[in-house]
């Protein structure tokens, strides 16, 4: 055998010896394709879709948003009155009752402030005797800085979420002490730190939303986040916007506490 033939024989032998190693390391195409497909599908199989609250279900639970117009005008008055009573209840002091005659007076009060014609006295609606005997009364048109197009219940829940008590600093300085007590209420009242109409047990309320006819604005991202925390899906369900320049007229009679802080029956 000449030298050329020997070299050829060696090369072929070496090549045949390497092939098994290649065969062991080389992946099976069928196995490779199957494995890759499993890897790609794994995240999808493991992922849990985030549930989205149905808009109809949210509204069924929390109630509809009032339509802008007379419906919203009634709602802003209703919300003011509801929140007043919620705060009073926390303090344990007398809550208020709305009266249709005083509501009529309040409606004409807000109409007068806006240059609108007064409404005639509704048939069969008369001034209650307790109002005629009241030693004091008060009336005013109050500014309400914002009105959101969400349901009354959701609005009150949002208010309740941050009207639950004093600051954490006060709590740290008064461990175990109750903030909402009648005694503390009376002290704060004498200091002039309680709402103006908190004194009255009989009130009339009327409201107007968007007295300046300005365009609504979007809620802040933090406000939307607060609503979502209370009612998941509410942002999509209500698509809420905010109206400024709102007014609430209040007429109050029958004070349960005098101006100097003395309670009365």
mmCIF file of C-alpha atoms in Angstrom:
data_model
loop_
_atom_site.group_PDB
_atom_site.id
_atom_site.type_symbol
_atom_site.label_atom_id
_atom_site.label_comp_id
_atom_site.label_asym_id
_atom_site.label_seq_id
_atom_site.Cartn_x
_atom_site.Cartn_y
_atom_site.Cartn_z
ATOM 1 C CA UNK A 1 0.000 0.000 0.000
ATOM 2 C CA UNK A 2 1.514 3.325 -0.999
ATOM 3 C CA UNK A 3 1.658 6.370 1.281
ATOM 4 C CA UNK A 4 -1.336 8.096 -0.338
ATOM 5 C CA UNK A 5 -3.549 5.089 0.277
ATOM 6 C CA UNK A 6 -2.446 4.914 3.914
ATOM 7 C CA UNK A 7 -3.334 8.569 4.549
ATOM 8 C CA UNK A 8 -6.759 8.077 2.951
ATOM 9 C CA UNK A 9 -7.412 5.027 5.132
ATOM 10 C CA UNK A 10 -6.501 6.978 8.312
ATOM 11 C CA UNK A 11 -8.749 9.919 7.406
ATOM 12 C CA UNK A 12 -11.711 7.617 6.721
ATOM 13 C CA UNK A 13 -11.143 5.733 9.974
ATOM 14 C CA UNK A 14 -11.011 8.944 11.994
ATOM 15 C CA UNK A 15 -14.139 10.248 10.343
ATOM 16 C CA UNK A 16 -16.078 7.072 11.070
ATOM 17 C CA UNK A 17 -14.958 7.239 14.672
ATOM 18 C CA UNK A 18 -16.301 10.777 15.141
ATOM 19 C CA UNK A 19 -19.695 10.162 13.571
ATOM 20 C CA UNK A 20 -21.135 8.270 16.562
ATOM 21 C CA UNK A 21 -20.241 11.158 18.820
ATOM 22 C CA UNK A 22 -22.004 13.562 16.497
ATOM 23 C CA UNK A 23 -24.983 11.247 16.349
ATOM 24 C CA UNK A 24 -25.199 11.167 20.165
ATOM 25 C CA UNK A 25 -24.961 14.962 20.547
ATOM 26 C CA UNK A 26 -27.186 15.958 17.635
ATOM 27 C CA UNK A 27 -30.811 16.557 18.720
ATOM 28 C CA UNK A 28 -33.657 14.664 17.134
ATOM 29 C CA UNK A 29 -35.575 17.129 14.922
ATOM 30 C CA UNK A 30 -38.908 15.734 16.027
ATOM 31 C CA UNK A 31 -37.934 15.908 19.695
ATOM 32 C CA UNK A 32 -36.502 19.402 19.291
ATOM 33 C CA UNK A 33 -39.621 20.794 17.676
ATOM 34 C CA UNK A 34 -41.827 19.223 20.334
ATOM 35 C CA UNK A 35 -39.692 20.583 23.177
ATOM 36 C CA UNK A 36 -39.599 24.078 21.750
ATOM 37 C CA UNK A 37 -43.347 24.115 21.372
ATOM 38 C CA UNK A 38 -43.777 23.090 24.999
ATOM 39 C CA UNK A 39 -41.439 25.858 26.166
ATOM 40 C CA UNK A 40 -43.359 28.449 24.194
ATOM 41 C CA UNK A 41 -46.712 27.253 25.505
ATOM 42 C CA UNK A 42 -45.608 26.943 29.137
ATOM 43 C CA UNK A 43 -46.094 30.609 30.112
ATOM 44 C CA UNK A 44 -49.550 30.691 28.513
ATOM 45 C CA UNK A 45 -50.592 27.542 30.350
ATOM 46 C CA UNK A 46 -49.303 28.847 33.673
ATOM 47 C CA UNK A 47 -50.675 32.386 33.303
ATOM 48 C CA UNK A 48 -53.914 33.164 35.150
ATOM 49 C CA UNK A 49 -56.011 35.800 33.356
ATOM 50 C CA UNK A 50 -56.922 38.826 35.465
ATOM 51 C CA UNK A 51 -60.691 38.855 36.035
ATOM 52 C CA UNK A 52 -62.477 41.907 34.682
ATOM 53 C CA UNK A 53 -65.586 43.034 36.534
ATOM 54 C CA UNK A 54 -68.626 43.251 34.293
ATOM 55 C CA UNK A 55 -69.895 46.821 34.000
ATOM 56 C CA UNK A 56 -73.514 45.753 34.433
ATOM 57 C CA UNK A 57 -72.620 43.822 37.580
ATOM 58 C CA UNK A 58 -70.826 46.844 39.069
ATOM 59 C CA UNK A 59 -73.803 49.116 38.420
ATOM 60 C CA UNK A 60 -76.207 46.473 39.740
ATOM 61 C CA UNK A 61 -74.234 46.395 42.992
ATOM 62 C CA UNK A 62 -73.503 50.094 43.450
ATOM 63 C CA UNK A 63 -76.349 51.762 41.571
ATOM 64 C CA UNK A 64 -76.471 53.969 38.477
ATOM 65 C CA UNK A 65 -74.741 57.311 38.098
ATOM 66 C CA UNK A 66 -77.114 60.293 37.975
ATOM 67 C CA UNK A 67 -77.592 61.959 34.621
ATOM 68 C CA UNK A 68 -76.380 65.547 34.376
ATOM 69 C CA UNK A 69 -79.374 67.850 34.781
ATOM 70 C CA UNK A 70 -82.147 67.681 37.367
ATOM 71 C CA UNK A 71 -81.096 64.144 38.338
ATOM 72 C CA UNK A 72 -77.567 65.302 39.217
ATOM 73 C CA UNK A 73 -78.940 68.435 40.922
ATOM 74 C CA UNK A 74 -80.960 66.239 43.261
ATOM 75 C CA UNK A 75 -77.980 63.916 43.728
ATOM 76 C CA UNK A 76 -75.556 66.631 44.861
ATOM 77 C CA UNK A 77 -78.063 67.736 47.508
ATOM 78 C CA UNK A 78 -78.721 64.154 48.515
ATOM 79 C CA UNK A 79 -74.986 63.432 48.838
ATOM 80 C CA UNK A 80 -74.383 66.502 50.991
ATOM 81 C CA UNK A 81 -77.195 65.504 53.355
ATOM 82 C CA UNK A 82 -76.111 61.866 53.516
ATOM 83 C CA UNK A 83 -72.522 62.740 54.339
ATOM 84 C CA UNK A 84 -73.609 65.214 57.027
ATOM 85 C CA UNK A 85 -75.592 62.509 58.771
ATOM 86 C CA UNK A 86 -72.809 59.944 58.358
ATOM 87 C CA UNK A 87 -70.359 62.256 60.121
ATOM 88 C CA UNK A 88 -72.842 63.084 62.880
ATOM 89 C CA UNK A 89 -73.488 59.387 63.445
ATOM 90 C CA UNK A 90 -69.772 58.781 63.975
ATOM 91 C CA UNK A 91 -69.754 61.405 66.700
ATOM 92 C CA UNK A 92 -72.927 60.052 68.277
ATOM 93 C CA UNK A 93 -74.817 63.331 68.029
ATOM 94 C CA UNK A 94 -78.369 63.885 66.684
ATOM 95 C CA UNK A 95 -78.751 63.402 62.935
ATOM 96 C CA UNK A 96 -80.986 65.505 60.697
ATOM 97 C CA UNK A 97 -84.248 64.903 58.859
ATOM 98 C CA UNK A 98 -85.179 66.452 55.527
ATOM 99 C CA UNK A 99 -88.505 68.224 55.213
ATOM 100 C CA UNK A 100 -90.313 68.858 51.893
ATOM 101 C CA UNK A 101 -91.324 72.392 52.857
ATOM 102 C CA UNK A 102 -87.749 73.267 53.755
ATOM 103 C CA UNK A 103 -86.547 71.544 50.564
ATOM 104 C CA UNK A 104 -88.818 73.949 48.649
ATOM 105 C CA UNK A 105 -87.316 76.896 50.525
ATOM 106 C CA UNK A 106 -83.820 75.629 49.742
ATOM 107 C CA UNK A 107 -84.697 75.206 46.065
ATOM 108 C CA UNK A 108 -85.820 78.812 45.839
ATOM 109 C CA UNK A 109 -82.712 79.883 47.719
ATOM 110 C CA UNK A 110 -80.425 78.299 45.150
ATOM 111 C CA UNK A 111 -82.602 79.642 42.334
ATOM 112 C CA UNK A 112 -82.303 83.155 43.753
ATOM 113 C CA UNK A 113 -78.507 82.825 43.909
ATOM 114 C CA UNK A 114 -78.453 81.873 40.224
ATOM 115 C CA UNK A 115 -80.946 84.507 39.070
ATOM 116 C CA UNK A 116 -83.674 81.951 38.321
ATOM 117 C CA UNK A 117 -87.403 82.397 38.924
ATOM 118 C CA UNK A 118 -88.778 81.061 42.195
ATOM 119 C CA UNK A 119 -91.088 78.060 42.279
ATOM 120 C CA UNK A 120 -94.574 78.384 43.789
ATOM 121 C CA UNK A 121 -95.254 76.582 47.047
ATOM 122 C CA UNK A 122 -96.187 72.953 46.309
ATOM 123 C CA UNK A 123 -99.786 72.079 47.035
ATOM 124 C CA UNK A 124 -100.245 70.437 50.411
ATOM 125 C CA UNK A 125 -96.714 71.246 51.577
ATOM 126 C CA UNK A 126 -96.701 73.398 54.710
ATOM 127 C CA UNK A 127 -94.140 74.556 57.213
ATOM 128 C CA UNK A 128 -93.747 71.965 59.989
ATOM 129 C CA UNK A 129 -94.766 72.982 63.490
ATOM 130 C CA UNK A 130 -91.300 72.237 64.912
ATOM 131 C CA UNK A 131 -89.834 74.755 62.473
ATOM 132 C CA UNK A 132 -92.343 77.423 63.487
ATOM 133 C CA UNK A 133 -91.375 76.844 67.130
ATOM 134 C CA UNK A 134 -87.639 76.746 66.431
ATOM 135 C CA UNK A 135 -85.690 79.326 68.456
ATOM 136 C CA UNK A 136 -83.090 79.641 65.719
ATOM 137 C CA UNK A 137 -82.690 78.931 62.015
ATOM 138 C CA UNK A 138 -80.099 79.392 59.333
ATOM 139 C CA UNK A 139 -79.843 79.319 55.551
ATOM 140 C CA UNK A 140 -77.008 79.573 53.079
ATOM 141 C CA UNK A 141 -75.770 78.489 49.670
ATOM 142 C CA UNK A 142 -72.642 76.375 50.056
ATOM 143 C CA UNK A 143 -70.022 75.688 47.406
ATOM 144 C CA UNK A 144 -69.382 72.051 46.500
ATOM 145 C CA UNK A 145 -66.081 71.852 44.681
ATOM 146 C CA UNK A 146 -66.595 68.579 42.839
ATOM 147 C CA UNK A 147 -69.276 66.219 41.617
ATOM 148 C CA UNK A 148 -68.322 62.836 40.183
ATOM 149 C CA UNK A 149 -70.527 60.920 37.778
ATOM 150 C CA UNK A 150 -70.658 57.776 39.894
ATOM 151 C CA UNK A 151 -73.413 56.338 42.053
ATOM 152 C CA UNK A 152 -74.341 57.881 45.394
ATOM 153 C CA UNK A 153 -73.322 54.723 47.259
ATOM 154 C CA UNK A 154 -69.876 54.635 45.668
ATOM 155 C CA UNK A 155 -69.381 58.344 46.340
ATOM 156 C CA UNK A 156 -70.234 57.875 50.014
ATOM 157 C CA UNK A 157 -67.941 54.852 50.263
ATOM 158 C CA UNK A 158 -65.128 56.954 48.811
ATOM 159 C CA UNK A 159 -65.785 59.679 51.392
ATOM 160 C CA UNK A 160 -65.915 57.124 54.196
ATOM 161 C CA UNK A 161 -62.559 55.699 53.113
ATOM 162 C CA UNK A 162 -60.705 58.769 54.380
ATOM 163 C CA UNK A 163 -63.172 60.226 56.895
ATOM 164 C CA UNK A 164 -62.580 57.488 59.420
ATOM 165 C CA UNK A 165 -60.775 59.328 62.179
ATOM 166 C CA UNK A 166 -57.853 61.494 63.199
ATOM 167 C CA UNK A 167 -54.372 61.414 61.775
ATOM 168 C CA UNK A 168 -51.944 58.645 62.584
ATOM 169 C CA UNK A 169 -49.900 61.181 64.561
ATOM 170 C CA UNK A 170 -52.818 61.808 66.942
ATOM 171 C CA UNK A 171 -53.380 58.070 67.273
ATOM 172 C CA UNK A 172 -49.716 57.564 68.121
ATOM 173 C CA UNK A 173 -49.951 60.166 70.891
ATOM 174 C CA UNK A 174 -53.260 58.794 72.214
ATOM 175 C CA UNK A 175 -52.986 54.993 72.078
ATOM 176 C CA UNK A 176 -56.262 53.229 72.741
ATOM 177 C CA UNK A 177 -58.210 56.498 72.957
ATOM 178 C CA UNK A 178 -61.455 56.888 70.989
ATOM 179 C CA UNK A 179 -61.615 59.924 68.742
ATOM 180 C CA UNK A 180 -65.339 60.063 68.011
ATOM 181 C CA UNK A 181 -67.010 60.977 71.314
ATOM 182 C CA UNK A 182 -69.776 63.444 72.114
ATOM 183 C CA UNK A 183 -67.540 65.189 74.621
ATOM 184 C CA UNK A 184 -64.849 65.835 71.994
ATOM 185 C CA UNK A 185 -67.531 66.937 69.525
ATOM 186 C CA UNK A 186 -68.827 69.543 71.986
ATOM 187 C CA UNK A 187 -65.329 70.844 72.640
ATOM 188 C CA UNK A 188 -64.658 71.174 68.925
ATOM 189 C CA UNK A 189 -68.066 72.770 68.392
ATOM 190 C CA UNK A 190 -67.300 75.468 70.949
ATOM 191 C CA UNK A 191 -64.060 76.137 69.092
ATOM 192 C CA UNK A 192 -66.017 76.650 65.880
ATOM 193 C CA UNK A 193 -64.547 73.572 64.187
ATOM 194 C CA UNK A 194 -67.787 71.810 63.273
ATOM 195 C CA UNK A 195 -69.814 72.299 60.089
ATOM 196 C CA UNK A 196 -72.216 75.212 60.090
ATOM 197 C CA UNK A 197 -75.444 73.217 59.803
ATOM 198 C CA UNK A 198 -74.506 70.444 62.208
ATOM 199 C CA UNK A 199 -76.670 72.122 64.836
ATOM 200 C CA UNK A 200 -79.981 71.564 63.086
ATOM 201 C CA UNK A 201 -82.223 68.523 63.247
ATOM 202 C CA UNK A 202 -84.624 69.628 60.522
ATOM 203 C CA UNK A 203 -83.211 70.763 57.186
ATOM 204 C CA UNK A 204 -84.083 71.456 53.603
ATOM 205 C CA UNK A 205 -81.546 70.899 50.821
ATOM 206 C CA UNK A 206 -81.371 71.691 47.106
ATOM 207 C CA UNK A 207 -78.476 71.572 44.689
ATOM 208 C CA UNK A 208 -77.088 72.542 41.319
ATOM 209 C CA UNK A 209 -74.310 70.791 39.431
ATOM 210 C CA UNK A 210 -72.003 72.741 37.113
ATOM 211 C CA UNK A 211 -73.412 76.220 37.692
ATOM 212 C CA UNK A 212 -70.807 77.689 35.324
ATOM 213 C CA UNK A 213 -71.619 75.253 32.484
ATOM 214 C CA UNK A 214 -67.947 74.348 32.202
ATOM 215 C CA UNK A 215 -66.692 71.201 30.511
ATOM 216 C CA UNK A 216 -66.111 68.250 32.830
ATOM 217 C CA UNK A 217 -62.620 67.057 33.633
ATOM 218 C CA UNK A 218 -61.145 63.608 34.020
ATOM 219 C CA UNK A 219 -60.588 62.206 37.488
ATOM 220 C CA UNK A 220 -57.009 62.087 38.682
ATOM 221 C CA UNK A 221 -55.258 58.745 38.415
ATOM 222 C CA UNK A 222 -55.132 58.471 42.206
ATOM 223 C CA UNK A 223 -58.866 59.105 42.467
ATOM 224 C CA UNK A 224 -59.591 56.416 39.897
ATOM 225 C CA UNK A 225 -57.313 54.044 41.786
ATOM 226 C CA UNK A 226 -59.251 54.735 44.987
ATOM 227 C CA UNK A 227 -62.530 53.913 43.272
ATOM 228 C CA UNK A 228 -61.101 50.731 41.791
ATOM 229 C CA UNK A 229 -59.946 49.626 45.208
ATOM 230 C CA UNK A 230 -63.463 50.081 46.591
ATOM 231 C CA UNK A 231 -65.350 48.786 43.553
ATOM 232 C CA UNK A 232 -63.218 46.874 41.037
ATOM 233 C CA UNK A 233 -64.331 47.651 37.505
ATOM 234 C CA UNK A 234 -66.004 50.937 38.460
ATOM 235 C CA UNK A 235 -63.744 52.956 36.188
ATOM 236 C CA UNK A 236 -64.913 51.031 33.157
ATOM 237 C CA UNK A 237 -68.512 50.839 34.359
ATOM 238 C CA UNK A 238 -69.031 54.544 35.038
ATOM 239 C CA UNK A 239 -66.335 56.222 32.938
ATOM 240 C CA UNK A 240 -66.503 58.974 35.588
ATOM 241 C CA UNK A 241 -65.795 62.643 35.054
ATOM 242 C CA UNK A 242 -65.763 65.531 37.522
ATOM 243 C CA UNK A 243 -67.833 68.716 37.454
ATOM 244 C CA UNK A 244 -66.780 71.791 39.387
ATOM 245 C CA UNK A 245 -68.717 74.889 40.468
ATOM 246 C CA UNK A 246 -71.565 73.112 42.200
ATOM 247 C CA UNK A 247 -73.881 74.614 44.792
ATOM 248 C CA UNK A 248 -75.937 73.241 47.674
ATOM 249 C CA UNK A 249 -78.527 75.439 49.388
ATOM 250 C CA UNK A 250 -79.348 74.492 52.982
ATOM 251 C CA UNK A 251 -82.115 75.665 55.286
ATOM 252 C CA UNK A 252 -81.882 74.566 58.920
ATOM 253 C CA UNK A 253 -84.323 74.622 61.843
ATOM 254 C CA UNK A 254 -84.661 73.069 65.295
ATOM 255 C CA UNK A 255 -81.108 73.184 66.699
ATOM 256 C CA UNK A 256 -80.176 70.450 69.159
ATOM 257 C CA UNK A 257 -77.345 72.605 70.478
ATOM 258 C CA UNK A 258 -77.183 76.352 71.080
ATOM 259 C CA UNK A 259 -74.479 78.603 69.710
ATOM 260 C CA UNK A 260 -72.649 78.529 73.048
ATOM 261 C CA UNK A 261 -72.557 74.730 73.139
ATOM 262 C CA UNK A 262 -75.509 73.968 75.430
ATOM 263 C CA UNK A 263 -77.628 71.037 74.329
ATOM 264 C CA UNK A 264 -81.408 71.259 74.174
ATOM 265 C CA UNK A 265 -84.160 68.626 73.947
#
